[in-house]
């Protein structure tokens, strides 16, 4: 997901993921997932990049560690499934002397070694099922990895947006204070009333309150991002990057085919395969095992000994494992239905994300091309007209507030676009800027 914010620059700046972030990719599943980091939790200072945020979340996520531990556990299960049954050693003491008249000379002892032979391919079927369980755990690891990266990317966008809103509100406070100073000068010159000065002071107070609230939200969002890599609070000062450049909104037809690569769907291939493997395990259980044994027996009567041999085979008269076989068939059908349901749900999620992407893109374009220029022009004209006595203060404060609200809405629209873009790219495993190339 390193490309999720690539090129998300403002008017003049483009955000490029540094080389250090190239380890976070869309390579959904690897044959041997790398273990999560077990060292000390990072405490980055200064400026962090998108790559730092995502890589840190993936490397130090407790959920990733849990998913990796499950992979190791499934490998242990597979190793255990490959083991043959242990042989059995039996010592039998027969006709022990007792008060009923059996003498010591009538007793005998035997030592026998037995081995149960699994027939019907039980061990191979069991091993195949266990290996597929390990593969499913690998896909679950990829789902967890993707979620950790997506969460970090979304919060990184939130931090960038909050930083821009704080900058806008600081500018708003500065402009409001300049407006108040201008009104104060007019009051002293007898050209304005004290009521206008009070209104200007209220505007400054509102701007300062909005700034304080946004700074608090920025601090909370930074801490939320830091918790994804295990820190209790944020130690970095700012996030590097700007929102909004290279916006595009592909259609569903352009990206639908890429859904097959999503680990949430890809895992169902192995899940259905595992259900078939379990069916083979249950079928093999219907074939009874045979136990063979050999040993030696010693007779106390004449101190003689002889060889003994034994063969035992269960008779499948009452239990042929029909119930377990039928259950395995039904679980295969359920897995196929669940896979179809997962595809439907993921497609619906993709449609919603594409809709949010297109809506945010349209809103950002409208604000950038029509709303902002008009709001800026209205503010400039009313401010000049107020100084010339053509407009009253209410007009100035109204156009001033409208301008800065439009600027904030532009930030929000670009942030909504980037968050929708992160979701779409997470679903399809592709950089939207790379589609069609």
XYZ file of C-alpha atoms in Angstrom:
437
model
C 0.000 0.000 0.000
C 2.933 2.341 -0.399
C 1.295 3.916 -3.397
C -1.933 4.838 -1.619
C -0.794 8.424 -1.089
C 1.789 8.626 -3.854
C 1.354 11.881 -5.689
C -1.141 13.259 -3.162
C 0.367 16.689 -3.308
C -1.209 20.059 -2.886
C -0.942 22.706 -5.537
C 2.852 22.577 -5.762
C 3.984 19.632 -3.637
C 3.834 15.944 -4.480
C 4.066 13.290 -1.801
C 6.425 10.477 -2.763
C 6.972 7.399 -0.620
C 10.638 7.073 0.320
C 12.737 4.050 -0.568
C 12.523 2.750 3.005
C 8.784 2.226 2.607
C 9.010 -0.108 -0.368
C 8.670 -3.194 1.856
C 4.930 -2.618 2.205
C 3.514 -4.028 -1.009
C 0.435 -5.601 -2.459
C 2.132 -9.008 -2.672
C -0.774 -10.585 -0.854
C 0.686 -13.906 0.219
C 4.244 -15.102 0.479
C 5.384 -18.689 0.942
C 6.964 -17.813 4.278
C 5.554 -14.646 5.887
C 8.241 -12.734 7.779
C 7.790 -12.749 11.556
C 6.597 -9.470 13.118
C 9.152 -7.361 14.939
C 9.773 -8.329 18.544
C 12.165 -5.538 19.512
C 11.405 -2.308 21.297
C 8.508 -0.213 20.067
C 9.684 2.623 17.768
C 9.402 6.204 18.985
C 9.949 8.312 15.858
C 10.699 11.989 16.330
C 10.489 14.881 13.944
C 8.679 14.261 10.666
C 7.253 10.865 9.699
C 6.304 9.683 6.233
C 3.501 7.479 5.001
C 5.919 4.580 4.716
C 7.084 4.964 8.306
C 3.508 4.925 9.575
C 2.373 1.907 7.561
C 5.538 -0.150 8.013
C 5.519 0.513 11.758
C 1.896 -0.576 12.090
C 2.508 -3.761 10.112
C 5.749 -4.659 11.879
C 4.633 -4.074 15.458
C 0.906 -4.849 15.366
C -0.168 -7.271 18.144
C -2.767 -8.682 15.746
C 0.034 -9.465 13.286
C 1.971 -11.263 15.991
C -1.104 -13.301 16.895
C -1.722 -14.220 13.253
C 1.908 -15.257 12.810
C 1.745 -17.399 15.961
C -1.285 -19.162 14.476
C 0.702 -19.952 11.312
C 3.430 -21.511 13.438
C 0.809 -23.482 15.371
C -0.715 -24.825 12.142
C 2.726 -25.900 10.947
C 3.044 -27.812 14.201
C -0.340 -29.423 13.545
C 0.817 -30.414 10.043
C 3.987 -31.963 11.428
C 1.955 -33.904 13.959
C -0.470 -35.073 11.263
C 2.431 -36.591 9.317
C 3.430 -38.888 12.198
C 2.643 -42.599 12.058
C 0.936 -44.365 14.962
C 3.266 -45.603 17.680
C 3.789 -49.363 18.134
C 2.515 -50.983 21.321
C 4.446 -53.272 23.632
C 2.340 -55.596 25.781
C 3.358 -57.901 28.633
C 0.749 -60.528 29.556
C 0.881 -62.682 32.687
C -1.611 -65.553 32.414
C -2.888 -68.095 34.944
C -1.348 -66.418 37.944
C -1.209 -68.673 41.039
C -4.232 -68.213 43.268
C -6.135 -69.930 46.055
C -8.485 -71.509 43.546
C -5.975 -74.190 42.676
C -3.865 -72.692 39.916
C -0.251 -73.430 40.699
C 2.791 -71.490 39.646
C 3.727 -74.217 37.202
C 0.474 -73.599 35.272
C 1.202 -69.921 34.607
C 2.779 -68.330 31.514
C 4.077 -64.960 30.353
C 4.065 -63.382 26.924
C 5.714 -60.315 25.455
C 4.146 -58.920 22.293
C 4.900 -55.988 19.977
C 1.932 -54.699 17.958
C 1.610 -52.106 15.212
C -1.610 -50.611 13.858
C -1.446 -50.006 10.110
C -3.609 -47.134 8.879
C -5.394 -48.183 5.711
C -7.287 -46.079 3.197
C -4.659 -43.328 2.979
C -5.564 -41.890 6.387
C -2.180 -40.340 7.125
C -1.808 -38.666 3.738
C -5.385 -37.364 3.886
C -4.798 -36.040 7.399
C -1.546 -34.372 6.326
C -3.173 -32.762 3.284
C -5.937 -31.300 5.441
C -3.404 -29.981 7.976
C -1.287 -28.366 5.238
C -4.346 -26.592 3.874
C -5.166 -25.338 7.377
C -1.665 -23.845 7.513
C -2.266 -22.218 4.121
C -5.545 -20.729 5.368
C -3.687 -19.346 8.391
C -1.281 -17.729 5.926
C -4.173 -16.034 4.161
C -5.559 -14.891 7.511
C -2.146 -13.382 8.196
C -2.390 -11.472 4.909
C -5.887 -10.245 5.784
C -4.562 -9.016 9.126
C -1.538 -7.403 7.469
C -3.763 -5.621 4.963
C -6.058 -4.373 7.730
C -3.130 -3.084 9.783
C -1.727 -1.241 6.761
C -5.154 0.164 5.846
C -5.809 1.411 9.387
C -2.435 3.148 9.432
C -3.022 4.700 6.009
C -6.447 6.016 7.006
C -5.117 7.571 10.208
C -2.153 9.044 8.346
C -4.631 10.792 6.047
C -6.534 12.020 9.114
C -3.320 13.490 10.538
C -2.495 15.244 7.259
C -6.015 16.667 7.033
C -5.984 17.828 10.655
C -2.619 19.548 10.083
C -4.047 21.440 7.110
C -7.177 22.428 9.031
C -5.037 23.720 11.910
C -3.009 25.822 9.452
C -6.209 27.218 7.920
C -7.677 28.064 11.318
C -4.475 29.786 12.403
C -4.765 31.876 9.271
C -8.421 32.478 10.149
C -7.449 33.715 13.618
C -4.824 36.009 12.107
C -7.265 37.475 9.578
C -9.941 37.873 12.277
C -7.480 39.738 14.474
C -6.569 42.023 11.575
C -10.255 42.672 10.986
C -10.681 43.494 14.675
C -7.735 45.891 14.505
C -9.262 47.603 11.489
C -12.607 47.963 13.267
C -10.881 49.272 16.386
C -9.166 51.934 14.283
C -12.501 52.935 12.736
C -14.109 53.130 16.204
C -11.349 55.400 17.465
C -11.792 57.559 14.383
C -15.513 57.776 15.065
C -16.411 55.968 11.880
C -17.785 52.805 13.542
C -19.725 51.919 16.662
C -18.610 49.852 19.642
C -21.152 47.203 18.602
C -19.057 46.515 15.497
C -15.969 46.136 17.658
C -17.813 43.647 19.868
C -18.826 41.662 16.790
C -15.217 41.599 15.610
C -14.102 40.371 19.026
C -16.714 37.595 18.920
C -15.402 36.553 15.497
C -11.845 36.366 16.886
C -13.015 34.362 19.910
C -14.912 31.903 17.693
C -11.885 31.452 15.452
C -9.623 30.845 18.450
C -12.093 28.312 19.897
C -12.264 26.454 16.573
C -8.448 26.407 16.401
C -8.132 25.036 19.939
C -10.646 22.288 19.162
C -8.860 21.322 15.939
C -5.475 21.246 17.665
C -6.953 18.883 20.262
C -8.327 16.643 17.490
C -4.927 16.660 15.774
C -3.190 15.596 18.986
C -5.692 12.761 19.502
C -5.336 11.578 15.896
C -1.539 11.591 16.163
C -1.778 9.485 19.329
C -4.180 7.087 17.603
C -1.701 6.617 14.775
C 1.140 6.004 17.222
C -0.832 3.322 19.066
C -0.893 1.240 15.879
C 2.825 0.542 16.287
C 2.550 0.133 20.063
C 3.408 3.595 21.383
C 1.299 5.044 24.181
C 1.445 8.509 22.617
C 2.846 10.241 19.557
C 6.474 11.317 19.681
C 6.664 12.682 16.116
C 6.009 16.343 15.439
C 4.264 16.184 12.066
C 3.359 13.971 9.131
C 4.878 14.741 5.730
C 2.613 14.986 2.719
C -0.191 16.963 1.134
C -3.583 15.819 -0.056
C -5.306 16.123 -3.361
C -3.139 15.727 -6.455
C -3.639 13.152 -9.240
C -7.249 12.452 -8.375
C -9.076 9.865 -10.470
C -12.282 7.888 -10.033
C -12.299 4.595 -11.986
C -15.488 2.703 -12.791
C -16.455 -0.624 -11.263
C -15.803 -2.389 -14.585
C -12.210 -1.153 -14.565
C -11.367 -2.617 -11.159
C -13.798 -5.487 -10.490
C -11.459 -8.160 -11.873
C -8.747 -7.216 -9.373
C -10.927 -8.319 -6.449
C -9.814 -11.917 -6.970
C -6.387 -10.977 -5.600
C -7.828 -9.742 -2.325
C -6.810 -12.137 0.473
C -10.332 -12.084 1.924
C -11.486 -13.763 -1.297
C -8.354 -15.704 -2.195
C -8.458 -17.548 1.138
C -11.710 -19.228 0.127
C -9.942 -21.304 -2.522
C -7.871 -22.970 0.184
C -10.858 -23.062 2.546
C -12.950 -25.031 0.058
C -9.929 -27.226 -0.686
C -9.578 -27.868 3.042
C -13.240 -28.902 3.277
C -12.669 -31.432 0.478
C -9.561 -32.660 2.274
C -11.612 -33.141 5.458
C -14.106 -35.158 3.387
C -11.267 -37.435 2.290
C -10.190 -37.782 5.929
C -13.699 -38.848 6.930
C -13.948 -41.261 4.001
C -10.643 -42.837 4.981
C -11.959 -43.388 8.507
C -14.648 -45.665 7.050
C -11.885 -48.119 6.121
C -10.843 -50.037 9.263
C -7.225 -50.227 10.311
C -5.465 -53.548 10.784
C -3.285 -54.323 13.782
C -0.559 -56.945 13.559
C 1.578 -58.239 16.377
C 4.307 -60.742 17.146
C 5.991 -61.874 20.297
C 7.174 -64.713 22.483
C 5.442 -66.738 25.225
C 7.145 -68.649 28.036
C 5.447 -71.550 29.846
C 6.315 -72.234 33.500
C 5.297 -75.927 33.231
C 8.348 -77.017 31.305
C 10.192 -73.687 30.971
C 9.586 -73.761 27.228
C 8.832 -70.825 24.942
C 7.218 -70.219 21.583
C 6.410 -67.529 19.100
C 3.010 -65.887 18.965
C 1.391 -63.778 16.255
C -1.826 -61.792 16.169
C -3.904 -59.936 13.610
C -6.970 -57.850 14.481
C -9.386 -56.030 12.228
C -12.496 -54.069 13.340
C -15.687 -55.183 11.618
C -17.540 -52.123 10.243
C -20.990 -53.475 10.993
C -22.534 -50.591 12.924
C -20.296 -47.568 12.325
C -19.099 -46.730 8.837
C -18.619 -43.027 9.604
C -21.607 -42.112 7.404
C -22.622 -39.184 9.624
C -19.204 -37.526 9.532
C -18.994 -38.027 5.759
C -22.415 -36.419 5.266
C -21.423 -33.518 7.526
C -18.237 -33.002 5.487
C -20.315 -32.829 2.290
C -22.567 -30.178 3.804
C -19.587 -28.150 5.027
C -18.218 -28.115 1.482
C -21.534 -26.699 0.282
C -21.487 -24.117 3.065
C -17.944 -23.044 2.190
C -18.966 -22.521 -1.428
C -21.958 -20.427 -0.370
C -19.784 -18.478 2.083
C -17.265 -17.789 -0.683
C -20.055 -16.434 -2.885
C -21.354 -14.314 0.003
C -17.856 -12.964 0.666
C -17.493 -11.976 -2.978
C -20.874 -10.228 -2.913
C -20.015 -8.364 0.276
C -16.596 -7.337 -1.012
C -18.120 -6.159 -4.297
C -20.671 -4.085 -2.397
C -17.856 -2.599 -0.299
C -15.946 -1.767 -3.482
C -19.017 -0.126 -5.024
C -19.471 1.989 -1.896
C -15.796 2.971 -1.840
C -15.855 3.899 -5.529
C -18.984 5.962 -4.918
C -17.330 7.781 -2.027
C -14.241 8.294 -4.206
C -16.253 9.818 -7.062
C -18.322 11.981 -4.705
C -15.272 13.368 -2.904
C -13.509 13.981 -6.217
C -16.512 15.859 -7.603
C -16.844 17.920 -4.438
C -13.161 18.794 -4.365
C -13.229 19.841 -8.028
C -16.304 22.004 -7.493
C -14.867 23.723 -4.421
C -11.496 24.250 -6.088
C -12.829 25.583 -9.400
C -15.918 27.528 -8.355
C -16.427 27.944 -4.610
C -12.955 29.030 -3.505
C -12.389 31.644 -6.246
C -15.840 33.143 -5.641
C -15.430 33.138 -1.858
C -11.986 34.735 -2.089
C -13.261 37.396 -4.497
C -16.271 38.173 -2.284
C -14.071 38.514 0.791
C -11.573 40.772 -0.967
C -14.327 42.993 -2.354
C -16.226 43.353 0.939
C -13.048 44.020 2.912
C -12.051 46.772 0.484
C -15.621 48.077 0.404
C -15.754 48.151 4.207
C -12.626 50.282 4.337
C -14.269 52.610 1.824
C -17.529 52.678 3.799
C -19.533 50.823 1.149
C -20.281 47.698 3.266
C -20.951 47.148 6.934
C -18.984 44.789 9.184
C -21.559 41.998 8.987
C -20.813 41.620 5.279
C -17.103 41.381 5.990
C -17.502 38.831 8.774
C -19.919 36.788 6.676
C -17.656 36.587 3.623
C -14.641 36.008 5.877
C -16.354 33.055 7.560
C -17.585 31.696 4.217
C -14.069 31.774 2.754
C -12.469 29.850 5.584
C -15.314 27.356 5.781
C -14.812 26.697 2.048
C -11.107 26.186 2.622
C -11.840 23.682 5.387
C -14.401 21.901 3.224
C -11.787 21.626 0.482
C -9.437 19.920 2.925
C -12.229 17.597 4.076
C -13.159 16.685 0.499
C -9.553 15.843 -0.388
C -9.178 13.836 2.822
C -12.393 11.931 2.053
C -11.029 11.199 -1.411
C -7.734 9.894 -0.054
C -9.452 7.691 2.548
C -11.760 6.257 -0.116
C -8.755 5.777 -2.356
C -6.932 3.862 0.369
C -9.957 1.595 0.746
C -10.286 0.981 -2.999
C -6.585 0.237 -3.404
C -6.701 -2.104 -0.414
C -9.606 -3.978 -2.004
C -8.124 -4.353 -5.488
C -4.422 -4.454 -4.664
C -3.560 -1.866 -7.300
C -2.425 1.754 -7.391
C -5.224 3.731 -9.002
C -2.665 5.882 -10.789
C -1.262 2.733 -12.405
C -4.538 1.499 -13.890
C -4.533 1.339 -17.645
C -0.775 1.581 -17.912
